[in-house]
Amino acid sequence: MKRQAFLMACGILFSSINTAQSETIDHAHQYHACMELVRNAPEEAFDSALTWKSLGGGEAAEHCIGTALINMKRYKTGAERLEELADYSRRPKEFKAQILAQAAQGWFLADELDRARAVLTTAITLDQHNANLYVDRAHIRSTQHHYKDALDDLNKAITLHKAHVDAFVFRGTIYRLTEEFEKALNDINHALTLDPSHSEAYLERGMLHRIDHKNDLARKDWLAAIELAPNSDTAETARLNLEKMDLAVTE
């Protein structure tokens, strides 16, 4: 399962900034503008943040720089800068944990999975009650085929947040990969009870129906996944699965 929340996260973290640093710059406004620019023009955001930092942008400017670097696909450099920011930041430890989670995203995208996992482990020590951190680490552990450890993280996440839809879908995926199909289906059905519009849950349930030779049900779920998010990777996977199933039937 590709967790979009993990792979694409670059949240607005510095929501309140001390604007007393400068009489001429609204740093809170500058931060929000910089982070908006990151999404569509990261190179421009990077240049803007460098200038802003020289004018007193501080930690907020540095966060925009690190985020821009990751979106520019300079993953290692961005991750390193975000780790450094978390290290010297004077903000609460829970805030530092979010910065480290984003640094882990950079290491993951750089295919430095051990480093990504280690950084997330540090983040968890700073904020042990953040369910998302456990889900993110489970993603890395499952990518490394450490399924038991991934399940441990997902179980912890669900204990902390009993309605965490992504955690249930992801745990269902791990159960499928480890051939515990009944547990997998239970988790996916529960996820769809919590969120009937979760496209990845339909994709996953379709796979489980296909394994159980229930082709009509598999088709129904994969079509639902496509309808809910037609331009997503999830929809593309559903289309490929439908093609493979149809080809197998005609052979």
mmCIF file of C-alpha atoms in Angstrom:
data_model
loop_
_atom_site.group_PDB
_atom_site.id
_atom_site.type_symbol
_atom_site.label_atom_id
_atom_site.label_comp_id
_atom_site.label_asym_id
_atom_site.label_seq_id
_atom_site.Cartn_x
_atom_site.Cartn_y
_atom_site.Cartn_z
ATOM 1 C CA MET A 1 0.000 0.000 0.000
ATOM 2 C CA LYS A 2 1.337 3.426 -0.937
ATOM 3 C CA ARG A 3 0.490 5.779 1.884
ATOM 4 C CA GLN A 4 -0.120 9.125 0.197
ATOM 5 C CA ALA A 5 -0.126 10.914 3.549
ATOM 6 C CA PHE A 6 3.441 9.781 4.123
ATOM 7 C CA LEU A 7 4.801 10.208 0.619
ATOM 8 C CA MET A 8 3.289 13.622 -0.054
ATOM 9 C CA ALA A 9 3.242 15.261 3.369
ATOM 10 C CA CYS A 10 4.654 18.764 3.681
ATOM 11 C CA GLY A 11 2.280 20.289 6.177
ATOM 12 C CA ILE A 12 2.086 23.840 7.465
ATOM 13 C CA LEU A 13 3.881 23.480 10.793
ATOM 14 C CA PHE A 14 4.781 27.039 11.752
ATOM 15 C CA SER A 15 1.205 28.250 12.080
ATOM 16 C CA SER A 16 2.104 30.934 14.615
ATOM 17 C CA ILE A 17 5.292 32.932 14.221
ATOM 18 C CA ASN A 18 6.655 35.818 16.213
ATOM 19 C CA THR A 19 6.442 38.761 13.826
ATOM 20 C CA ALA A 20 8.352 41.050 16.164
ATOM 21 C CA GLN A 21 11.601 40.030 14.443
ATOM 22 C CA SER A 22 11.020 42.657 11.787
ATOM 23 C CA GLU A 23 8.862 45.722 11.398
ATOM 24 C CA THR A 24 8.653 45.330 7.622
ATOM 25 C CA ILE A 25 8.065 41.597 7.121
ATOM 26 C CA ASP A 26 4.944 39.670 8.088
ATOM 27 C CA HIS A 27 6.703 36.367 8.784
ATOM 28 C CA ALA A 28 3.506 34.385 9.317
ATOM 29 C CA HIS A 29 2.187 35.493 5.944
ATOM 30 C CA GLN A 30 5.578 34.882 4.339
ATOM 31 C CA TYR A 31 5.660 31.327 5.707
ATOM 32 C CA HIS A 32 2.219 30.407 4.402
ATOM 33 C CA ALA A 33 3.019 31.956 1.016
ATOM 34 C CA CYS A 34 6.320 30.075 0.853
ATOM 35 C CA MET A 35 4.719 26.740 1.683
ATOM 36 C CA GLU A 36 2.008 27.296 -0.912
ATOM 37 C CA LEU A 37 4.715 28.021 -3.479
ATOM 38 C CA VAL A 38 6.528 24.808 -2.535
ATOM 39 C CA ARG A 39 3.724 22.731 -4.003
ATOM 40 C CA ASN A 40 3.707 24.318 -7.431
ATOM 41 C CA ALA A 41 7.116 25.941 -7.887
ATOM 42 C CA PRO A 42 9.629 24.522 -5.385
ATOM 43 C CA GLU A 43 12.624 26.184 -7.055
ATOM 44 C CA GLU A 44 11.012 29.595 -6.613
ATOM 45 C CA ALA A 45 10.079 28.722 -3.034
ATOM 46 C CA PHE A 46 13.682 27.722 -2.337
ATOM 47 C CA ASP A 47 15.086 31.020 -3.646
ATOM 48 C CA SER A 48 12.431 33.018 -1.844
ATOM 49 C CA ALA A 49 13.078 31.211 1.449
ATOM 50 C CA LEU A 50 16.833 31.817 1.218
ATOM 51 C CA THR A 51 16.234 35.536 0.842
ATOM 52 C CA TRP A 52 13.644 35.511 3.589
ATOM 53 C CA LYS A 53 15.999 33.679 5.945
ATOM 54 C CA SER A 54 18.638 36.372 5.467
ATOM 55 C CA LEU A 55 15.993 38.910 6.537
ATOM 56 C CA GLY A 56 15.155 37.134 9.790
ATOM 57 C CA GLY A 57 12.928 34.261 8.660
ATOM 58 C CA GLY A 58 14.524 31.922 11.185
ATOM 59 C CA GLU A 59 13.183 28.399 11.696
ATOM 60 C CA ALA A 60 10.126 28.975 9.525
ATOM 61 C CA ALA A 61 12.279 29.954 6.539
ATOM 62 C CA GLU A 62 14.526 26.948 7.137
ATOM 63 C CA HIS A 63 11.510 24.641 7.150
ATOM 64 C CA CYS A 64 10.391 26.025 3.804
ATOM 65 C CA ILE A 65 13.927 25.553 2.437
ATOM 66 C CA GLY A 66 14.053 21.911 3.531
ATOM 67 C CA THR A 67 10.569 21.193 2.192
ATOM 68 C CA ALA A 68 11.374 22.872 -1.119
ATOM 69 C CA LEU A 69 14.537 20.788 -1.490
ATOM 70 C CA ILE A 70 12.561 17.571 -1.071
ATOM 71 C CA ASN A 71 10.007 18.719 -3.633
ATOM 72 C CA MET A 72 12.912 19.562 -5.954
ATOM 73 C CA LYS A 73 13.939 15.897 -5.579
ATOM 74 C CA ARG A 74 17.081 16.872 -3.704
ATOM 75 C CA TYR A 75 15.958 14.385 -1.103
ATOM 76 C CA LYS A 76 19.134 13.863 0.931
ATOM 77 C CA THR A 77 19.946 17.554 1.214
ATOM 78 C CA GLY A 78 16.387 18.368 2.236
ATOM 79 C CA ALA A 79 16.284 15.569 4.788
ATOM 80 C CA GLU A 80 19.595 16.641 6.301
ATOM 81 C CA ARG A 81 18.454 20.247 6.671
ATOM 82 C CA LEU A 82 15.203 19.189 8.291
ATOM 83 C CA GLU A 83 17.055 16.952 10.747
ATOM 84 C CA GLU A 84 19.313 19.871 11.645
ATOM 85 C CA LEU A 85 16.267 22.099 12.100
ATOM 86 C CA ALA A 86 14.688 19.598 14.486
ATOM 87 C CA ASP A 87 17.953 19.394 16.409
ATOM 88 C CA TYR A 88 18.349 23.115 17.079
ATOM 89 C CA SER A 89 14.682 24.143 17.169
ATOM 90 C CA ARG A 90 13.472 25.618 20.448
ATOM 91 C CA ARG A 91 9.922 24.465 19.845
ATOM 92 C CA PRO A 92 8.203 21.614 21.790
ATOM 93 C CA LYS A 93 9.358 18.050 21.270
ATOM 94 C CA GLU A 94 6.081 17.088 19.582
ATOM 95 C CA PHE A 95 6.765 19.762 16.987
ATOM 96 C CA LYS A 96 10.299 18.469 16.456
ATOM 97 C CA ALA A 97 8.838 15.010 15.902
ATOM 98 C CA GLN A 98 6.801 16.348 12.968
ATOM 99 C CA ILE A 99 9.915 17.887 11.422
ATOM 100 C CA LEU A 100 11.738 14.564 11.804
ATOM 101 C CA ALA A 101 8.822 12.721 10.191
ATOM 102 C CA GLN A 102 9.186 14.972 7.187
ATOM 103 C CA ALA A 103 12.950 14.371 7.142
ATOM 104 C CA ALA A 104 12.196 10.639 7.130
ATOM 105 C CA GLN A 105 10.048 11.239 4.059
ATOM 106 C CA GLY A 106 13.103 12.655 2.326
ATOM 107 C CA TRP A 107 15.282 9.709 3.289
ATOM 108 C CA PHE A 108 12.579 7.311 2.115
ATOM 109 C CA LEU A 109 12.349 9.013 -1.264
ATOM 110 C CA ALA A 110 16.145 8.874 -1.487
ATOM 111 C CA ASP A 111 15.889 5.106 -0.953
ATOM 112 C CA GLU A 112 17.748 5.413 2.351
ATOM 113 C CA LEU A 113 15.304 3.179 4.182
ATOM 114 C CA ASP A 114 17.438 2.413 7.241
ATOM 115 C CA ARG A 115 18.029 6.127 7.810
ATOM 116 C CA ALA A 116 14.342 6.889 7.316
ATOM 117 C CA ARG A 117 13.356 4.240 9.851
ATOM 118 C CA ALA A 118 15.918 5.476 12.376
ATOM 119 C CA VAL A 119 14.740 9.073 12.052
ATOM 120 C CA LEU A 120 11.124 8.012 12.577
ATOM 121 C CA THR A 121 12.142 6.011 15.628
ATOM 122 C CA THR A 122 13.693 9.173 17.047
ATOM 123 C CA ALA A 123 10.491 11.056 16.237
ATOM 124 C CA ILE A 124 8.464 8.442 18.109
ATOM 125 C CA THR A 125 10.654 8.844 21.200
ATOM 126 C CA LEU A 126 9.752 12.545 21.129
ATOM 127 C CA ASP A 127 6.021 11.994 20.608
ATOM 128 C CA GLN A 128 4.952 8.501 21.622
ATOM 129 C CA HIS A 129 1.238 9.289 21.316
ATOM 130 C CA ASN A 130 1.216 10.300 17.639
ATOM 131 C CA ALA A 131 -0.430 7.454 15.743
ATOM 132 C CA ASN A 132 0.697 8.778 12.364
ATOM 133 C CA LEU A 133 4.347 8.294 13.252
ATOM 134 C CA TYR A 134 3.779 4.573 13.869
ATOM 135 C CA VAL A 135 1.893 4.234 10.577
ATOM 136 C CA ASP A 136 4.743 5.957 8.738
ATOM 137 C CA ARG A 137 7.329 3.667 10.321
ATOM 138 C CA ALA A 138 5.159 0.661 9.452
ATOM 139 C CA HIS A 139 5.266 1.787 5.836
ATOM 140 C CA ILE A 140 9.055 1.714 5.852
ATOM 141 C CA ARG A 141 9.218 -1.585 7.715
ATOM 142 C CA SER A 142 6.827 -3.223 5.265
ATOM 143 C CA THR A 143 8.864 -1.882 2.345
ATOM 144 C CA GLN A 144 11.813 -3.731 3.890
ATOM 145 C CA HIS A 145 9.583 -6.834 4.251
ATOM 146 C CA HIS A 146 9.684 -6.624 8.054
ATOM 147 C CA TYR A 147 6.011 -7.454 8.289
ATOM 148 C CA LYS A 148 5.885 -8.458 11.950
ATOM 149 C CA ASP A 149 7.468 -5.170 12.994
ATOM 150 C CA ALA A 150 5.095 -3.300 10.687
ATOM 151 C CA LEU A 151 2.124 -5.031 12.323
ATOM 152 C CA ASP A 152 3.426 -4.062 15.762
ATOM 153 C CA ASP A 153 3.500 -0.421 14.683
ATOM 154 C CA LEU A 154 0.022 -0.575 13.158
ATOM 155 C CA ASN A 155 -1.409 -2.251 16.244
ATOM 156 C CA LYS A 156 0.072 0.570 18.334
ATOM 157 C CA ALA A 157 -1.359 3.196 15.989
ATOM 158 C CA ILE A 158 -4.842 1.672 16.224
ATOM 159 C CA THR A 159 -4.572 1.499 20.014
ATOM 160 C CA LEU A 160 -3.815 5.221 20.042
ATOM 161 C CA HIS A 161 -6.408 6.144 17.407
ATOM 162 C CA LYS A 162 -9.205 3.619 17.135
ATOM 163 C CA ALA A 163 -10.682 5.241 13.999
ATOM 164 C CA HIS A 164 -7.435 5.594 12.032
ATOM 165 C CA VAL A 165 -8.685 4.463 8.631
ATOM 166 C CA ASP A 166 -5.277 4.333 6.947
ATOM 167 C CA ALA A 167 -3.944 2.139 9.743
ATOM 168 C CA PHE A 168 -6.754 -0.390 9.267
ATOM 169 C CA VAL A 169 -6.317 -0.444 5.475
ATOM 170 C CA PHE A 170 -2.571 -0.780 5.807
ATOM 171 C CA ARG A 171 -2.879 -3.539 8.402
ATOM 172 C CA GLY A 172 -5.272 -5.325 6.061
ATOM 173 C CA THR A 173 -2.601 -5.120 3.356
ATOM 174 C CA ILE A 174 0.010 -6.632 5.660
ATOM 175 C CA TYR A 175 -2.371 -9.422 6.625
ATOM 176 C CA ARG A 176 -2.930 -10.156 2.927
ATOM 177 C CA LEU A 177 0.808 -10.247 2.272
ATOM 178 C CA THR A 178 1.250 -12.677 5.162
ATOM 179 C CA GLU A 179 -1.730 -14.754 3.943
ATOM 180 C CA GLU A 180 -3.985 -14.048 6.918
ATOM 181 C CA PHE A 181 -6.876 -13.372 4.598
ATOM 182 C CA GLU A 182 -9.745 -13.425 7.097
ATOM 183 C CA LYS A 183 -8.039 -10.830 9.295
ATOM 184 C CA ALA A 184 -7.275 -8.792 6.196
ATOM 185 C CA LEU A 185 -10.905 -8.732 5.089
ATOM 186 C CA ASN A 186 -12.088 -7.815 8.588
ATOM 187 C CA ASP A 187 -9.750 -4.818 8.672
ATOM 188 C CA ILE A 188 -10.692 -3.621 5.197
ATOM 189 C CA ASN A 189 -14.414 -3.939 5.875
ATOM 190 C CA HIS A 190 -13.987 -2.013 9.109
ATOM 191 C CA ALA A 191 -12.033 0.695 7.281
ATOM 192 C CA LEU A 192 -14.859 1.058 4.756
ATOM 193 C CA THR A 193 -17.333 1.328 7.608
ATOM 194 C CA LEU A 194 -15.280 4.236 8.925
ATOM 195 C CA ASP A 195 -14.795 5.792 5.479
ATOM 196 C CA PRO A 196 -16.980 4.461 2.636
ATOM 197 C CA SER A 197 -15.072 6.616 0.122
ATOM 198 C CA HIS A 198 -11.578 5.225 0.780
ATOM 199 C CA SER A 199 -10.343 4.197 -2.679
ATOM 200 C CA GLU A 200 -7.365 2.167 -1.421
ATOM 201 C CA ALA A 201 -9.674 0.101 0.754
ATOM 202 C CA TYR A 202 -11.717 -0.856 -2.318
ATOM 203 C CA LEU A 203 -8.534 -1.698 -4.210
ATOM 204 C CA GLU A 204 -7.366 -3.913 -1.377
ATOM 205 C CA ARG A 205 -10.721 -5.622 -0.881
ATOM 206 C CA GLY A 206 -10.840 -6.322 -4.602
ATOM 207 C CA MET A 207 -7.511 -8.132 -4.285
ATOM 208 C CA LEU A 208 -8.877 -10.222 -1.446
ATOM 209 C CA HIS A 209 -11.995 -11.129 -3.463
ATOM 210 C CA ARG A 210 -9.796 -12.070 -6.412
ATOM 211 C CA ILE A 211 -7.720 -14.364 -4.189
ATOM 212 C CA ASP A 212 -10.991 -15.960 -3.088
ATOM 213 C CA HIS A 213 -12.032 -16.388 -6.768
ATOM 214 C CA LYS A 214 -14.946 -13.983 -6.319
ATOM 215 C CA ASN A 215 -14.313 -12.178 -9.584
ATOM 216 C CA ASP A 216 -17.607 -10.297 -9.708
ATOM 217 C CA LEU A 217 -16.996 -8.808 -6.279
ATOM 218 C CA ALA A 218 -13.392 -7.991 -7.180
ATOM 219 C CA ARG A 219 -14.542 -6.181 -10.314
ATOM 220 C CA LYS A 220 -17.127 -4.192 -8.359
ATOM 221 C CA ASP A 221 -14.547 -3.024 -5.817
ATOM 222 C CA TRP A 222 -11.896 -2.145 -8.401
ATOM 223 C CA LEU A 223 -14.430 -0.137 -10.399
ATOM 224 C CA ALA A 224 -15.355 1.689 -7.189
ATOM 225 C CA ALA A 225 -11.688 2.496 -6.570
ATOM 226 C CA ILE A 226 -11.376 3.925 -10.085
ATOM 227 C CA GLU A 227 -14.559 5.971 -9.770
ATOM 228 C CA LEU A 228 -13.512 7.471 -6.443
ATOM 229 C CA ALA A 229 -10.022 8.543 -7.556
ATOM 230 C CA PRO A 230 -9.775 8.180 -11.347
ATOM 231 C CA ASN A 231 -6.394 9.909 -11.731
ATOM 232 C CA SER A 232 -4.612 8.262 -8.810
ATOM 233 C CA ASP A 233 -2.025 5.496 -8.594
ATOM 234 C CA THR A 234 -4.717 3.489 -6.829
ATOM 235 C CA ALA A 235 -6.982 3.720 -9.881
ATOM 236 C CA GLU A 236 -4.139 2.747 -12.187
ATOM 237 C CA THR A 237 -3.444 -0.361 -10.106
ATOM 238 C CA ALA A 238 -7.158 -1.220 -10.144
ATOM 239 C CA ARG A 239 -7.225 -0.927 -13.952
ATOM 240 C CA LEU A 240 -4.205 -3.200 -14.282
ATOM 241 C CA ASN A 241 -5.812 -5.746 -11.977
ATOM 242 C CA LEU A 242 -9.000 -5.705 -14.043
ATOM 243 C CA GLU A 243 -7.026 -6.244 -17.242
ATOM 244 C CA LYS A 244 -5.110 -9.157 -15.735
ATOM 245 C CA MET A 245 -8.282 -10.747 -14.414
ATOM 246 C CA ASP A 246 -10.066 -10.403 -17.755
ATOM 247 C CA LEU A 247 -7.057 -11.821 -19.588
ATOM 248 C CA ALA A 248 -6.910 -14.798 -17.231
ATOM 249 C CA VAL A 249 -10.612 -15.490 -17.781
ATOM 250 C CA THR A 250 -10.297 -15.492 -21.583
ATOM 251 C CA GLU A 251 -7.222 -17.740 -21.709
#
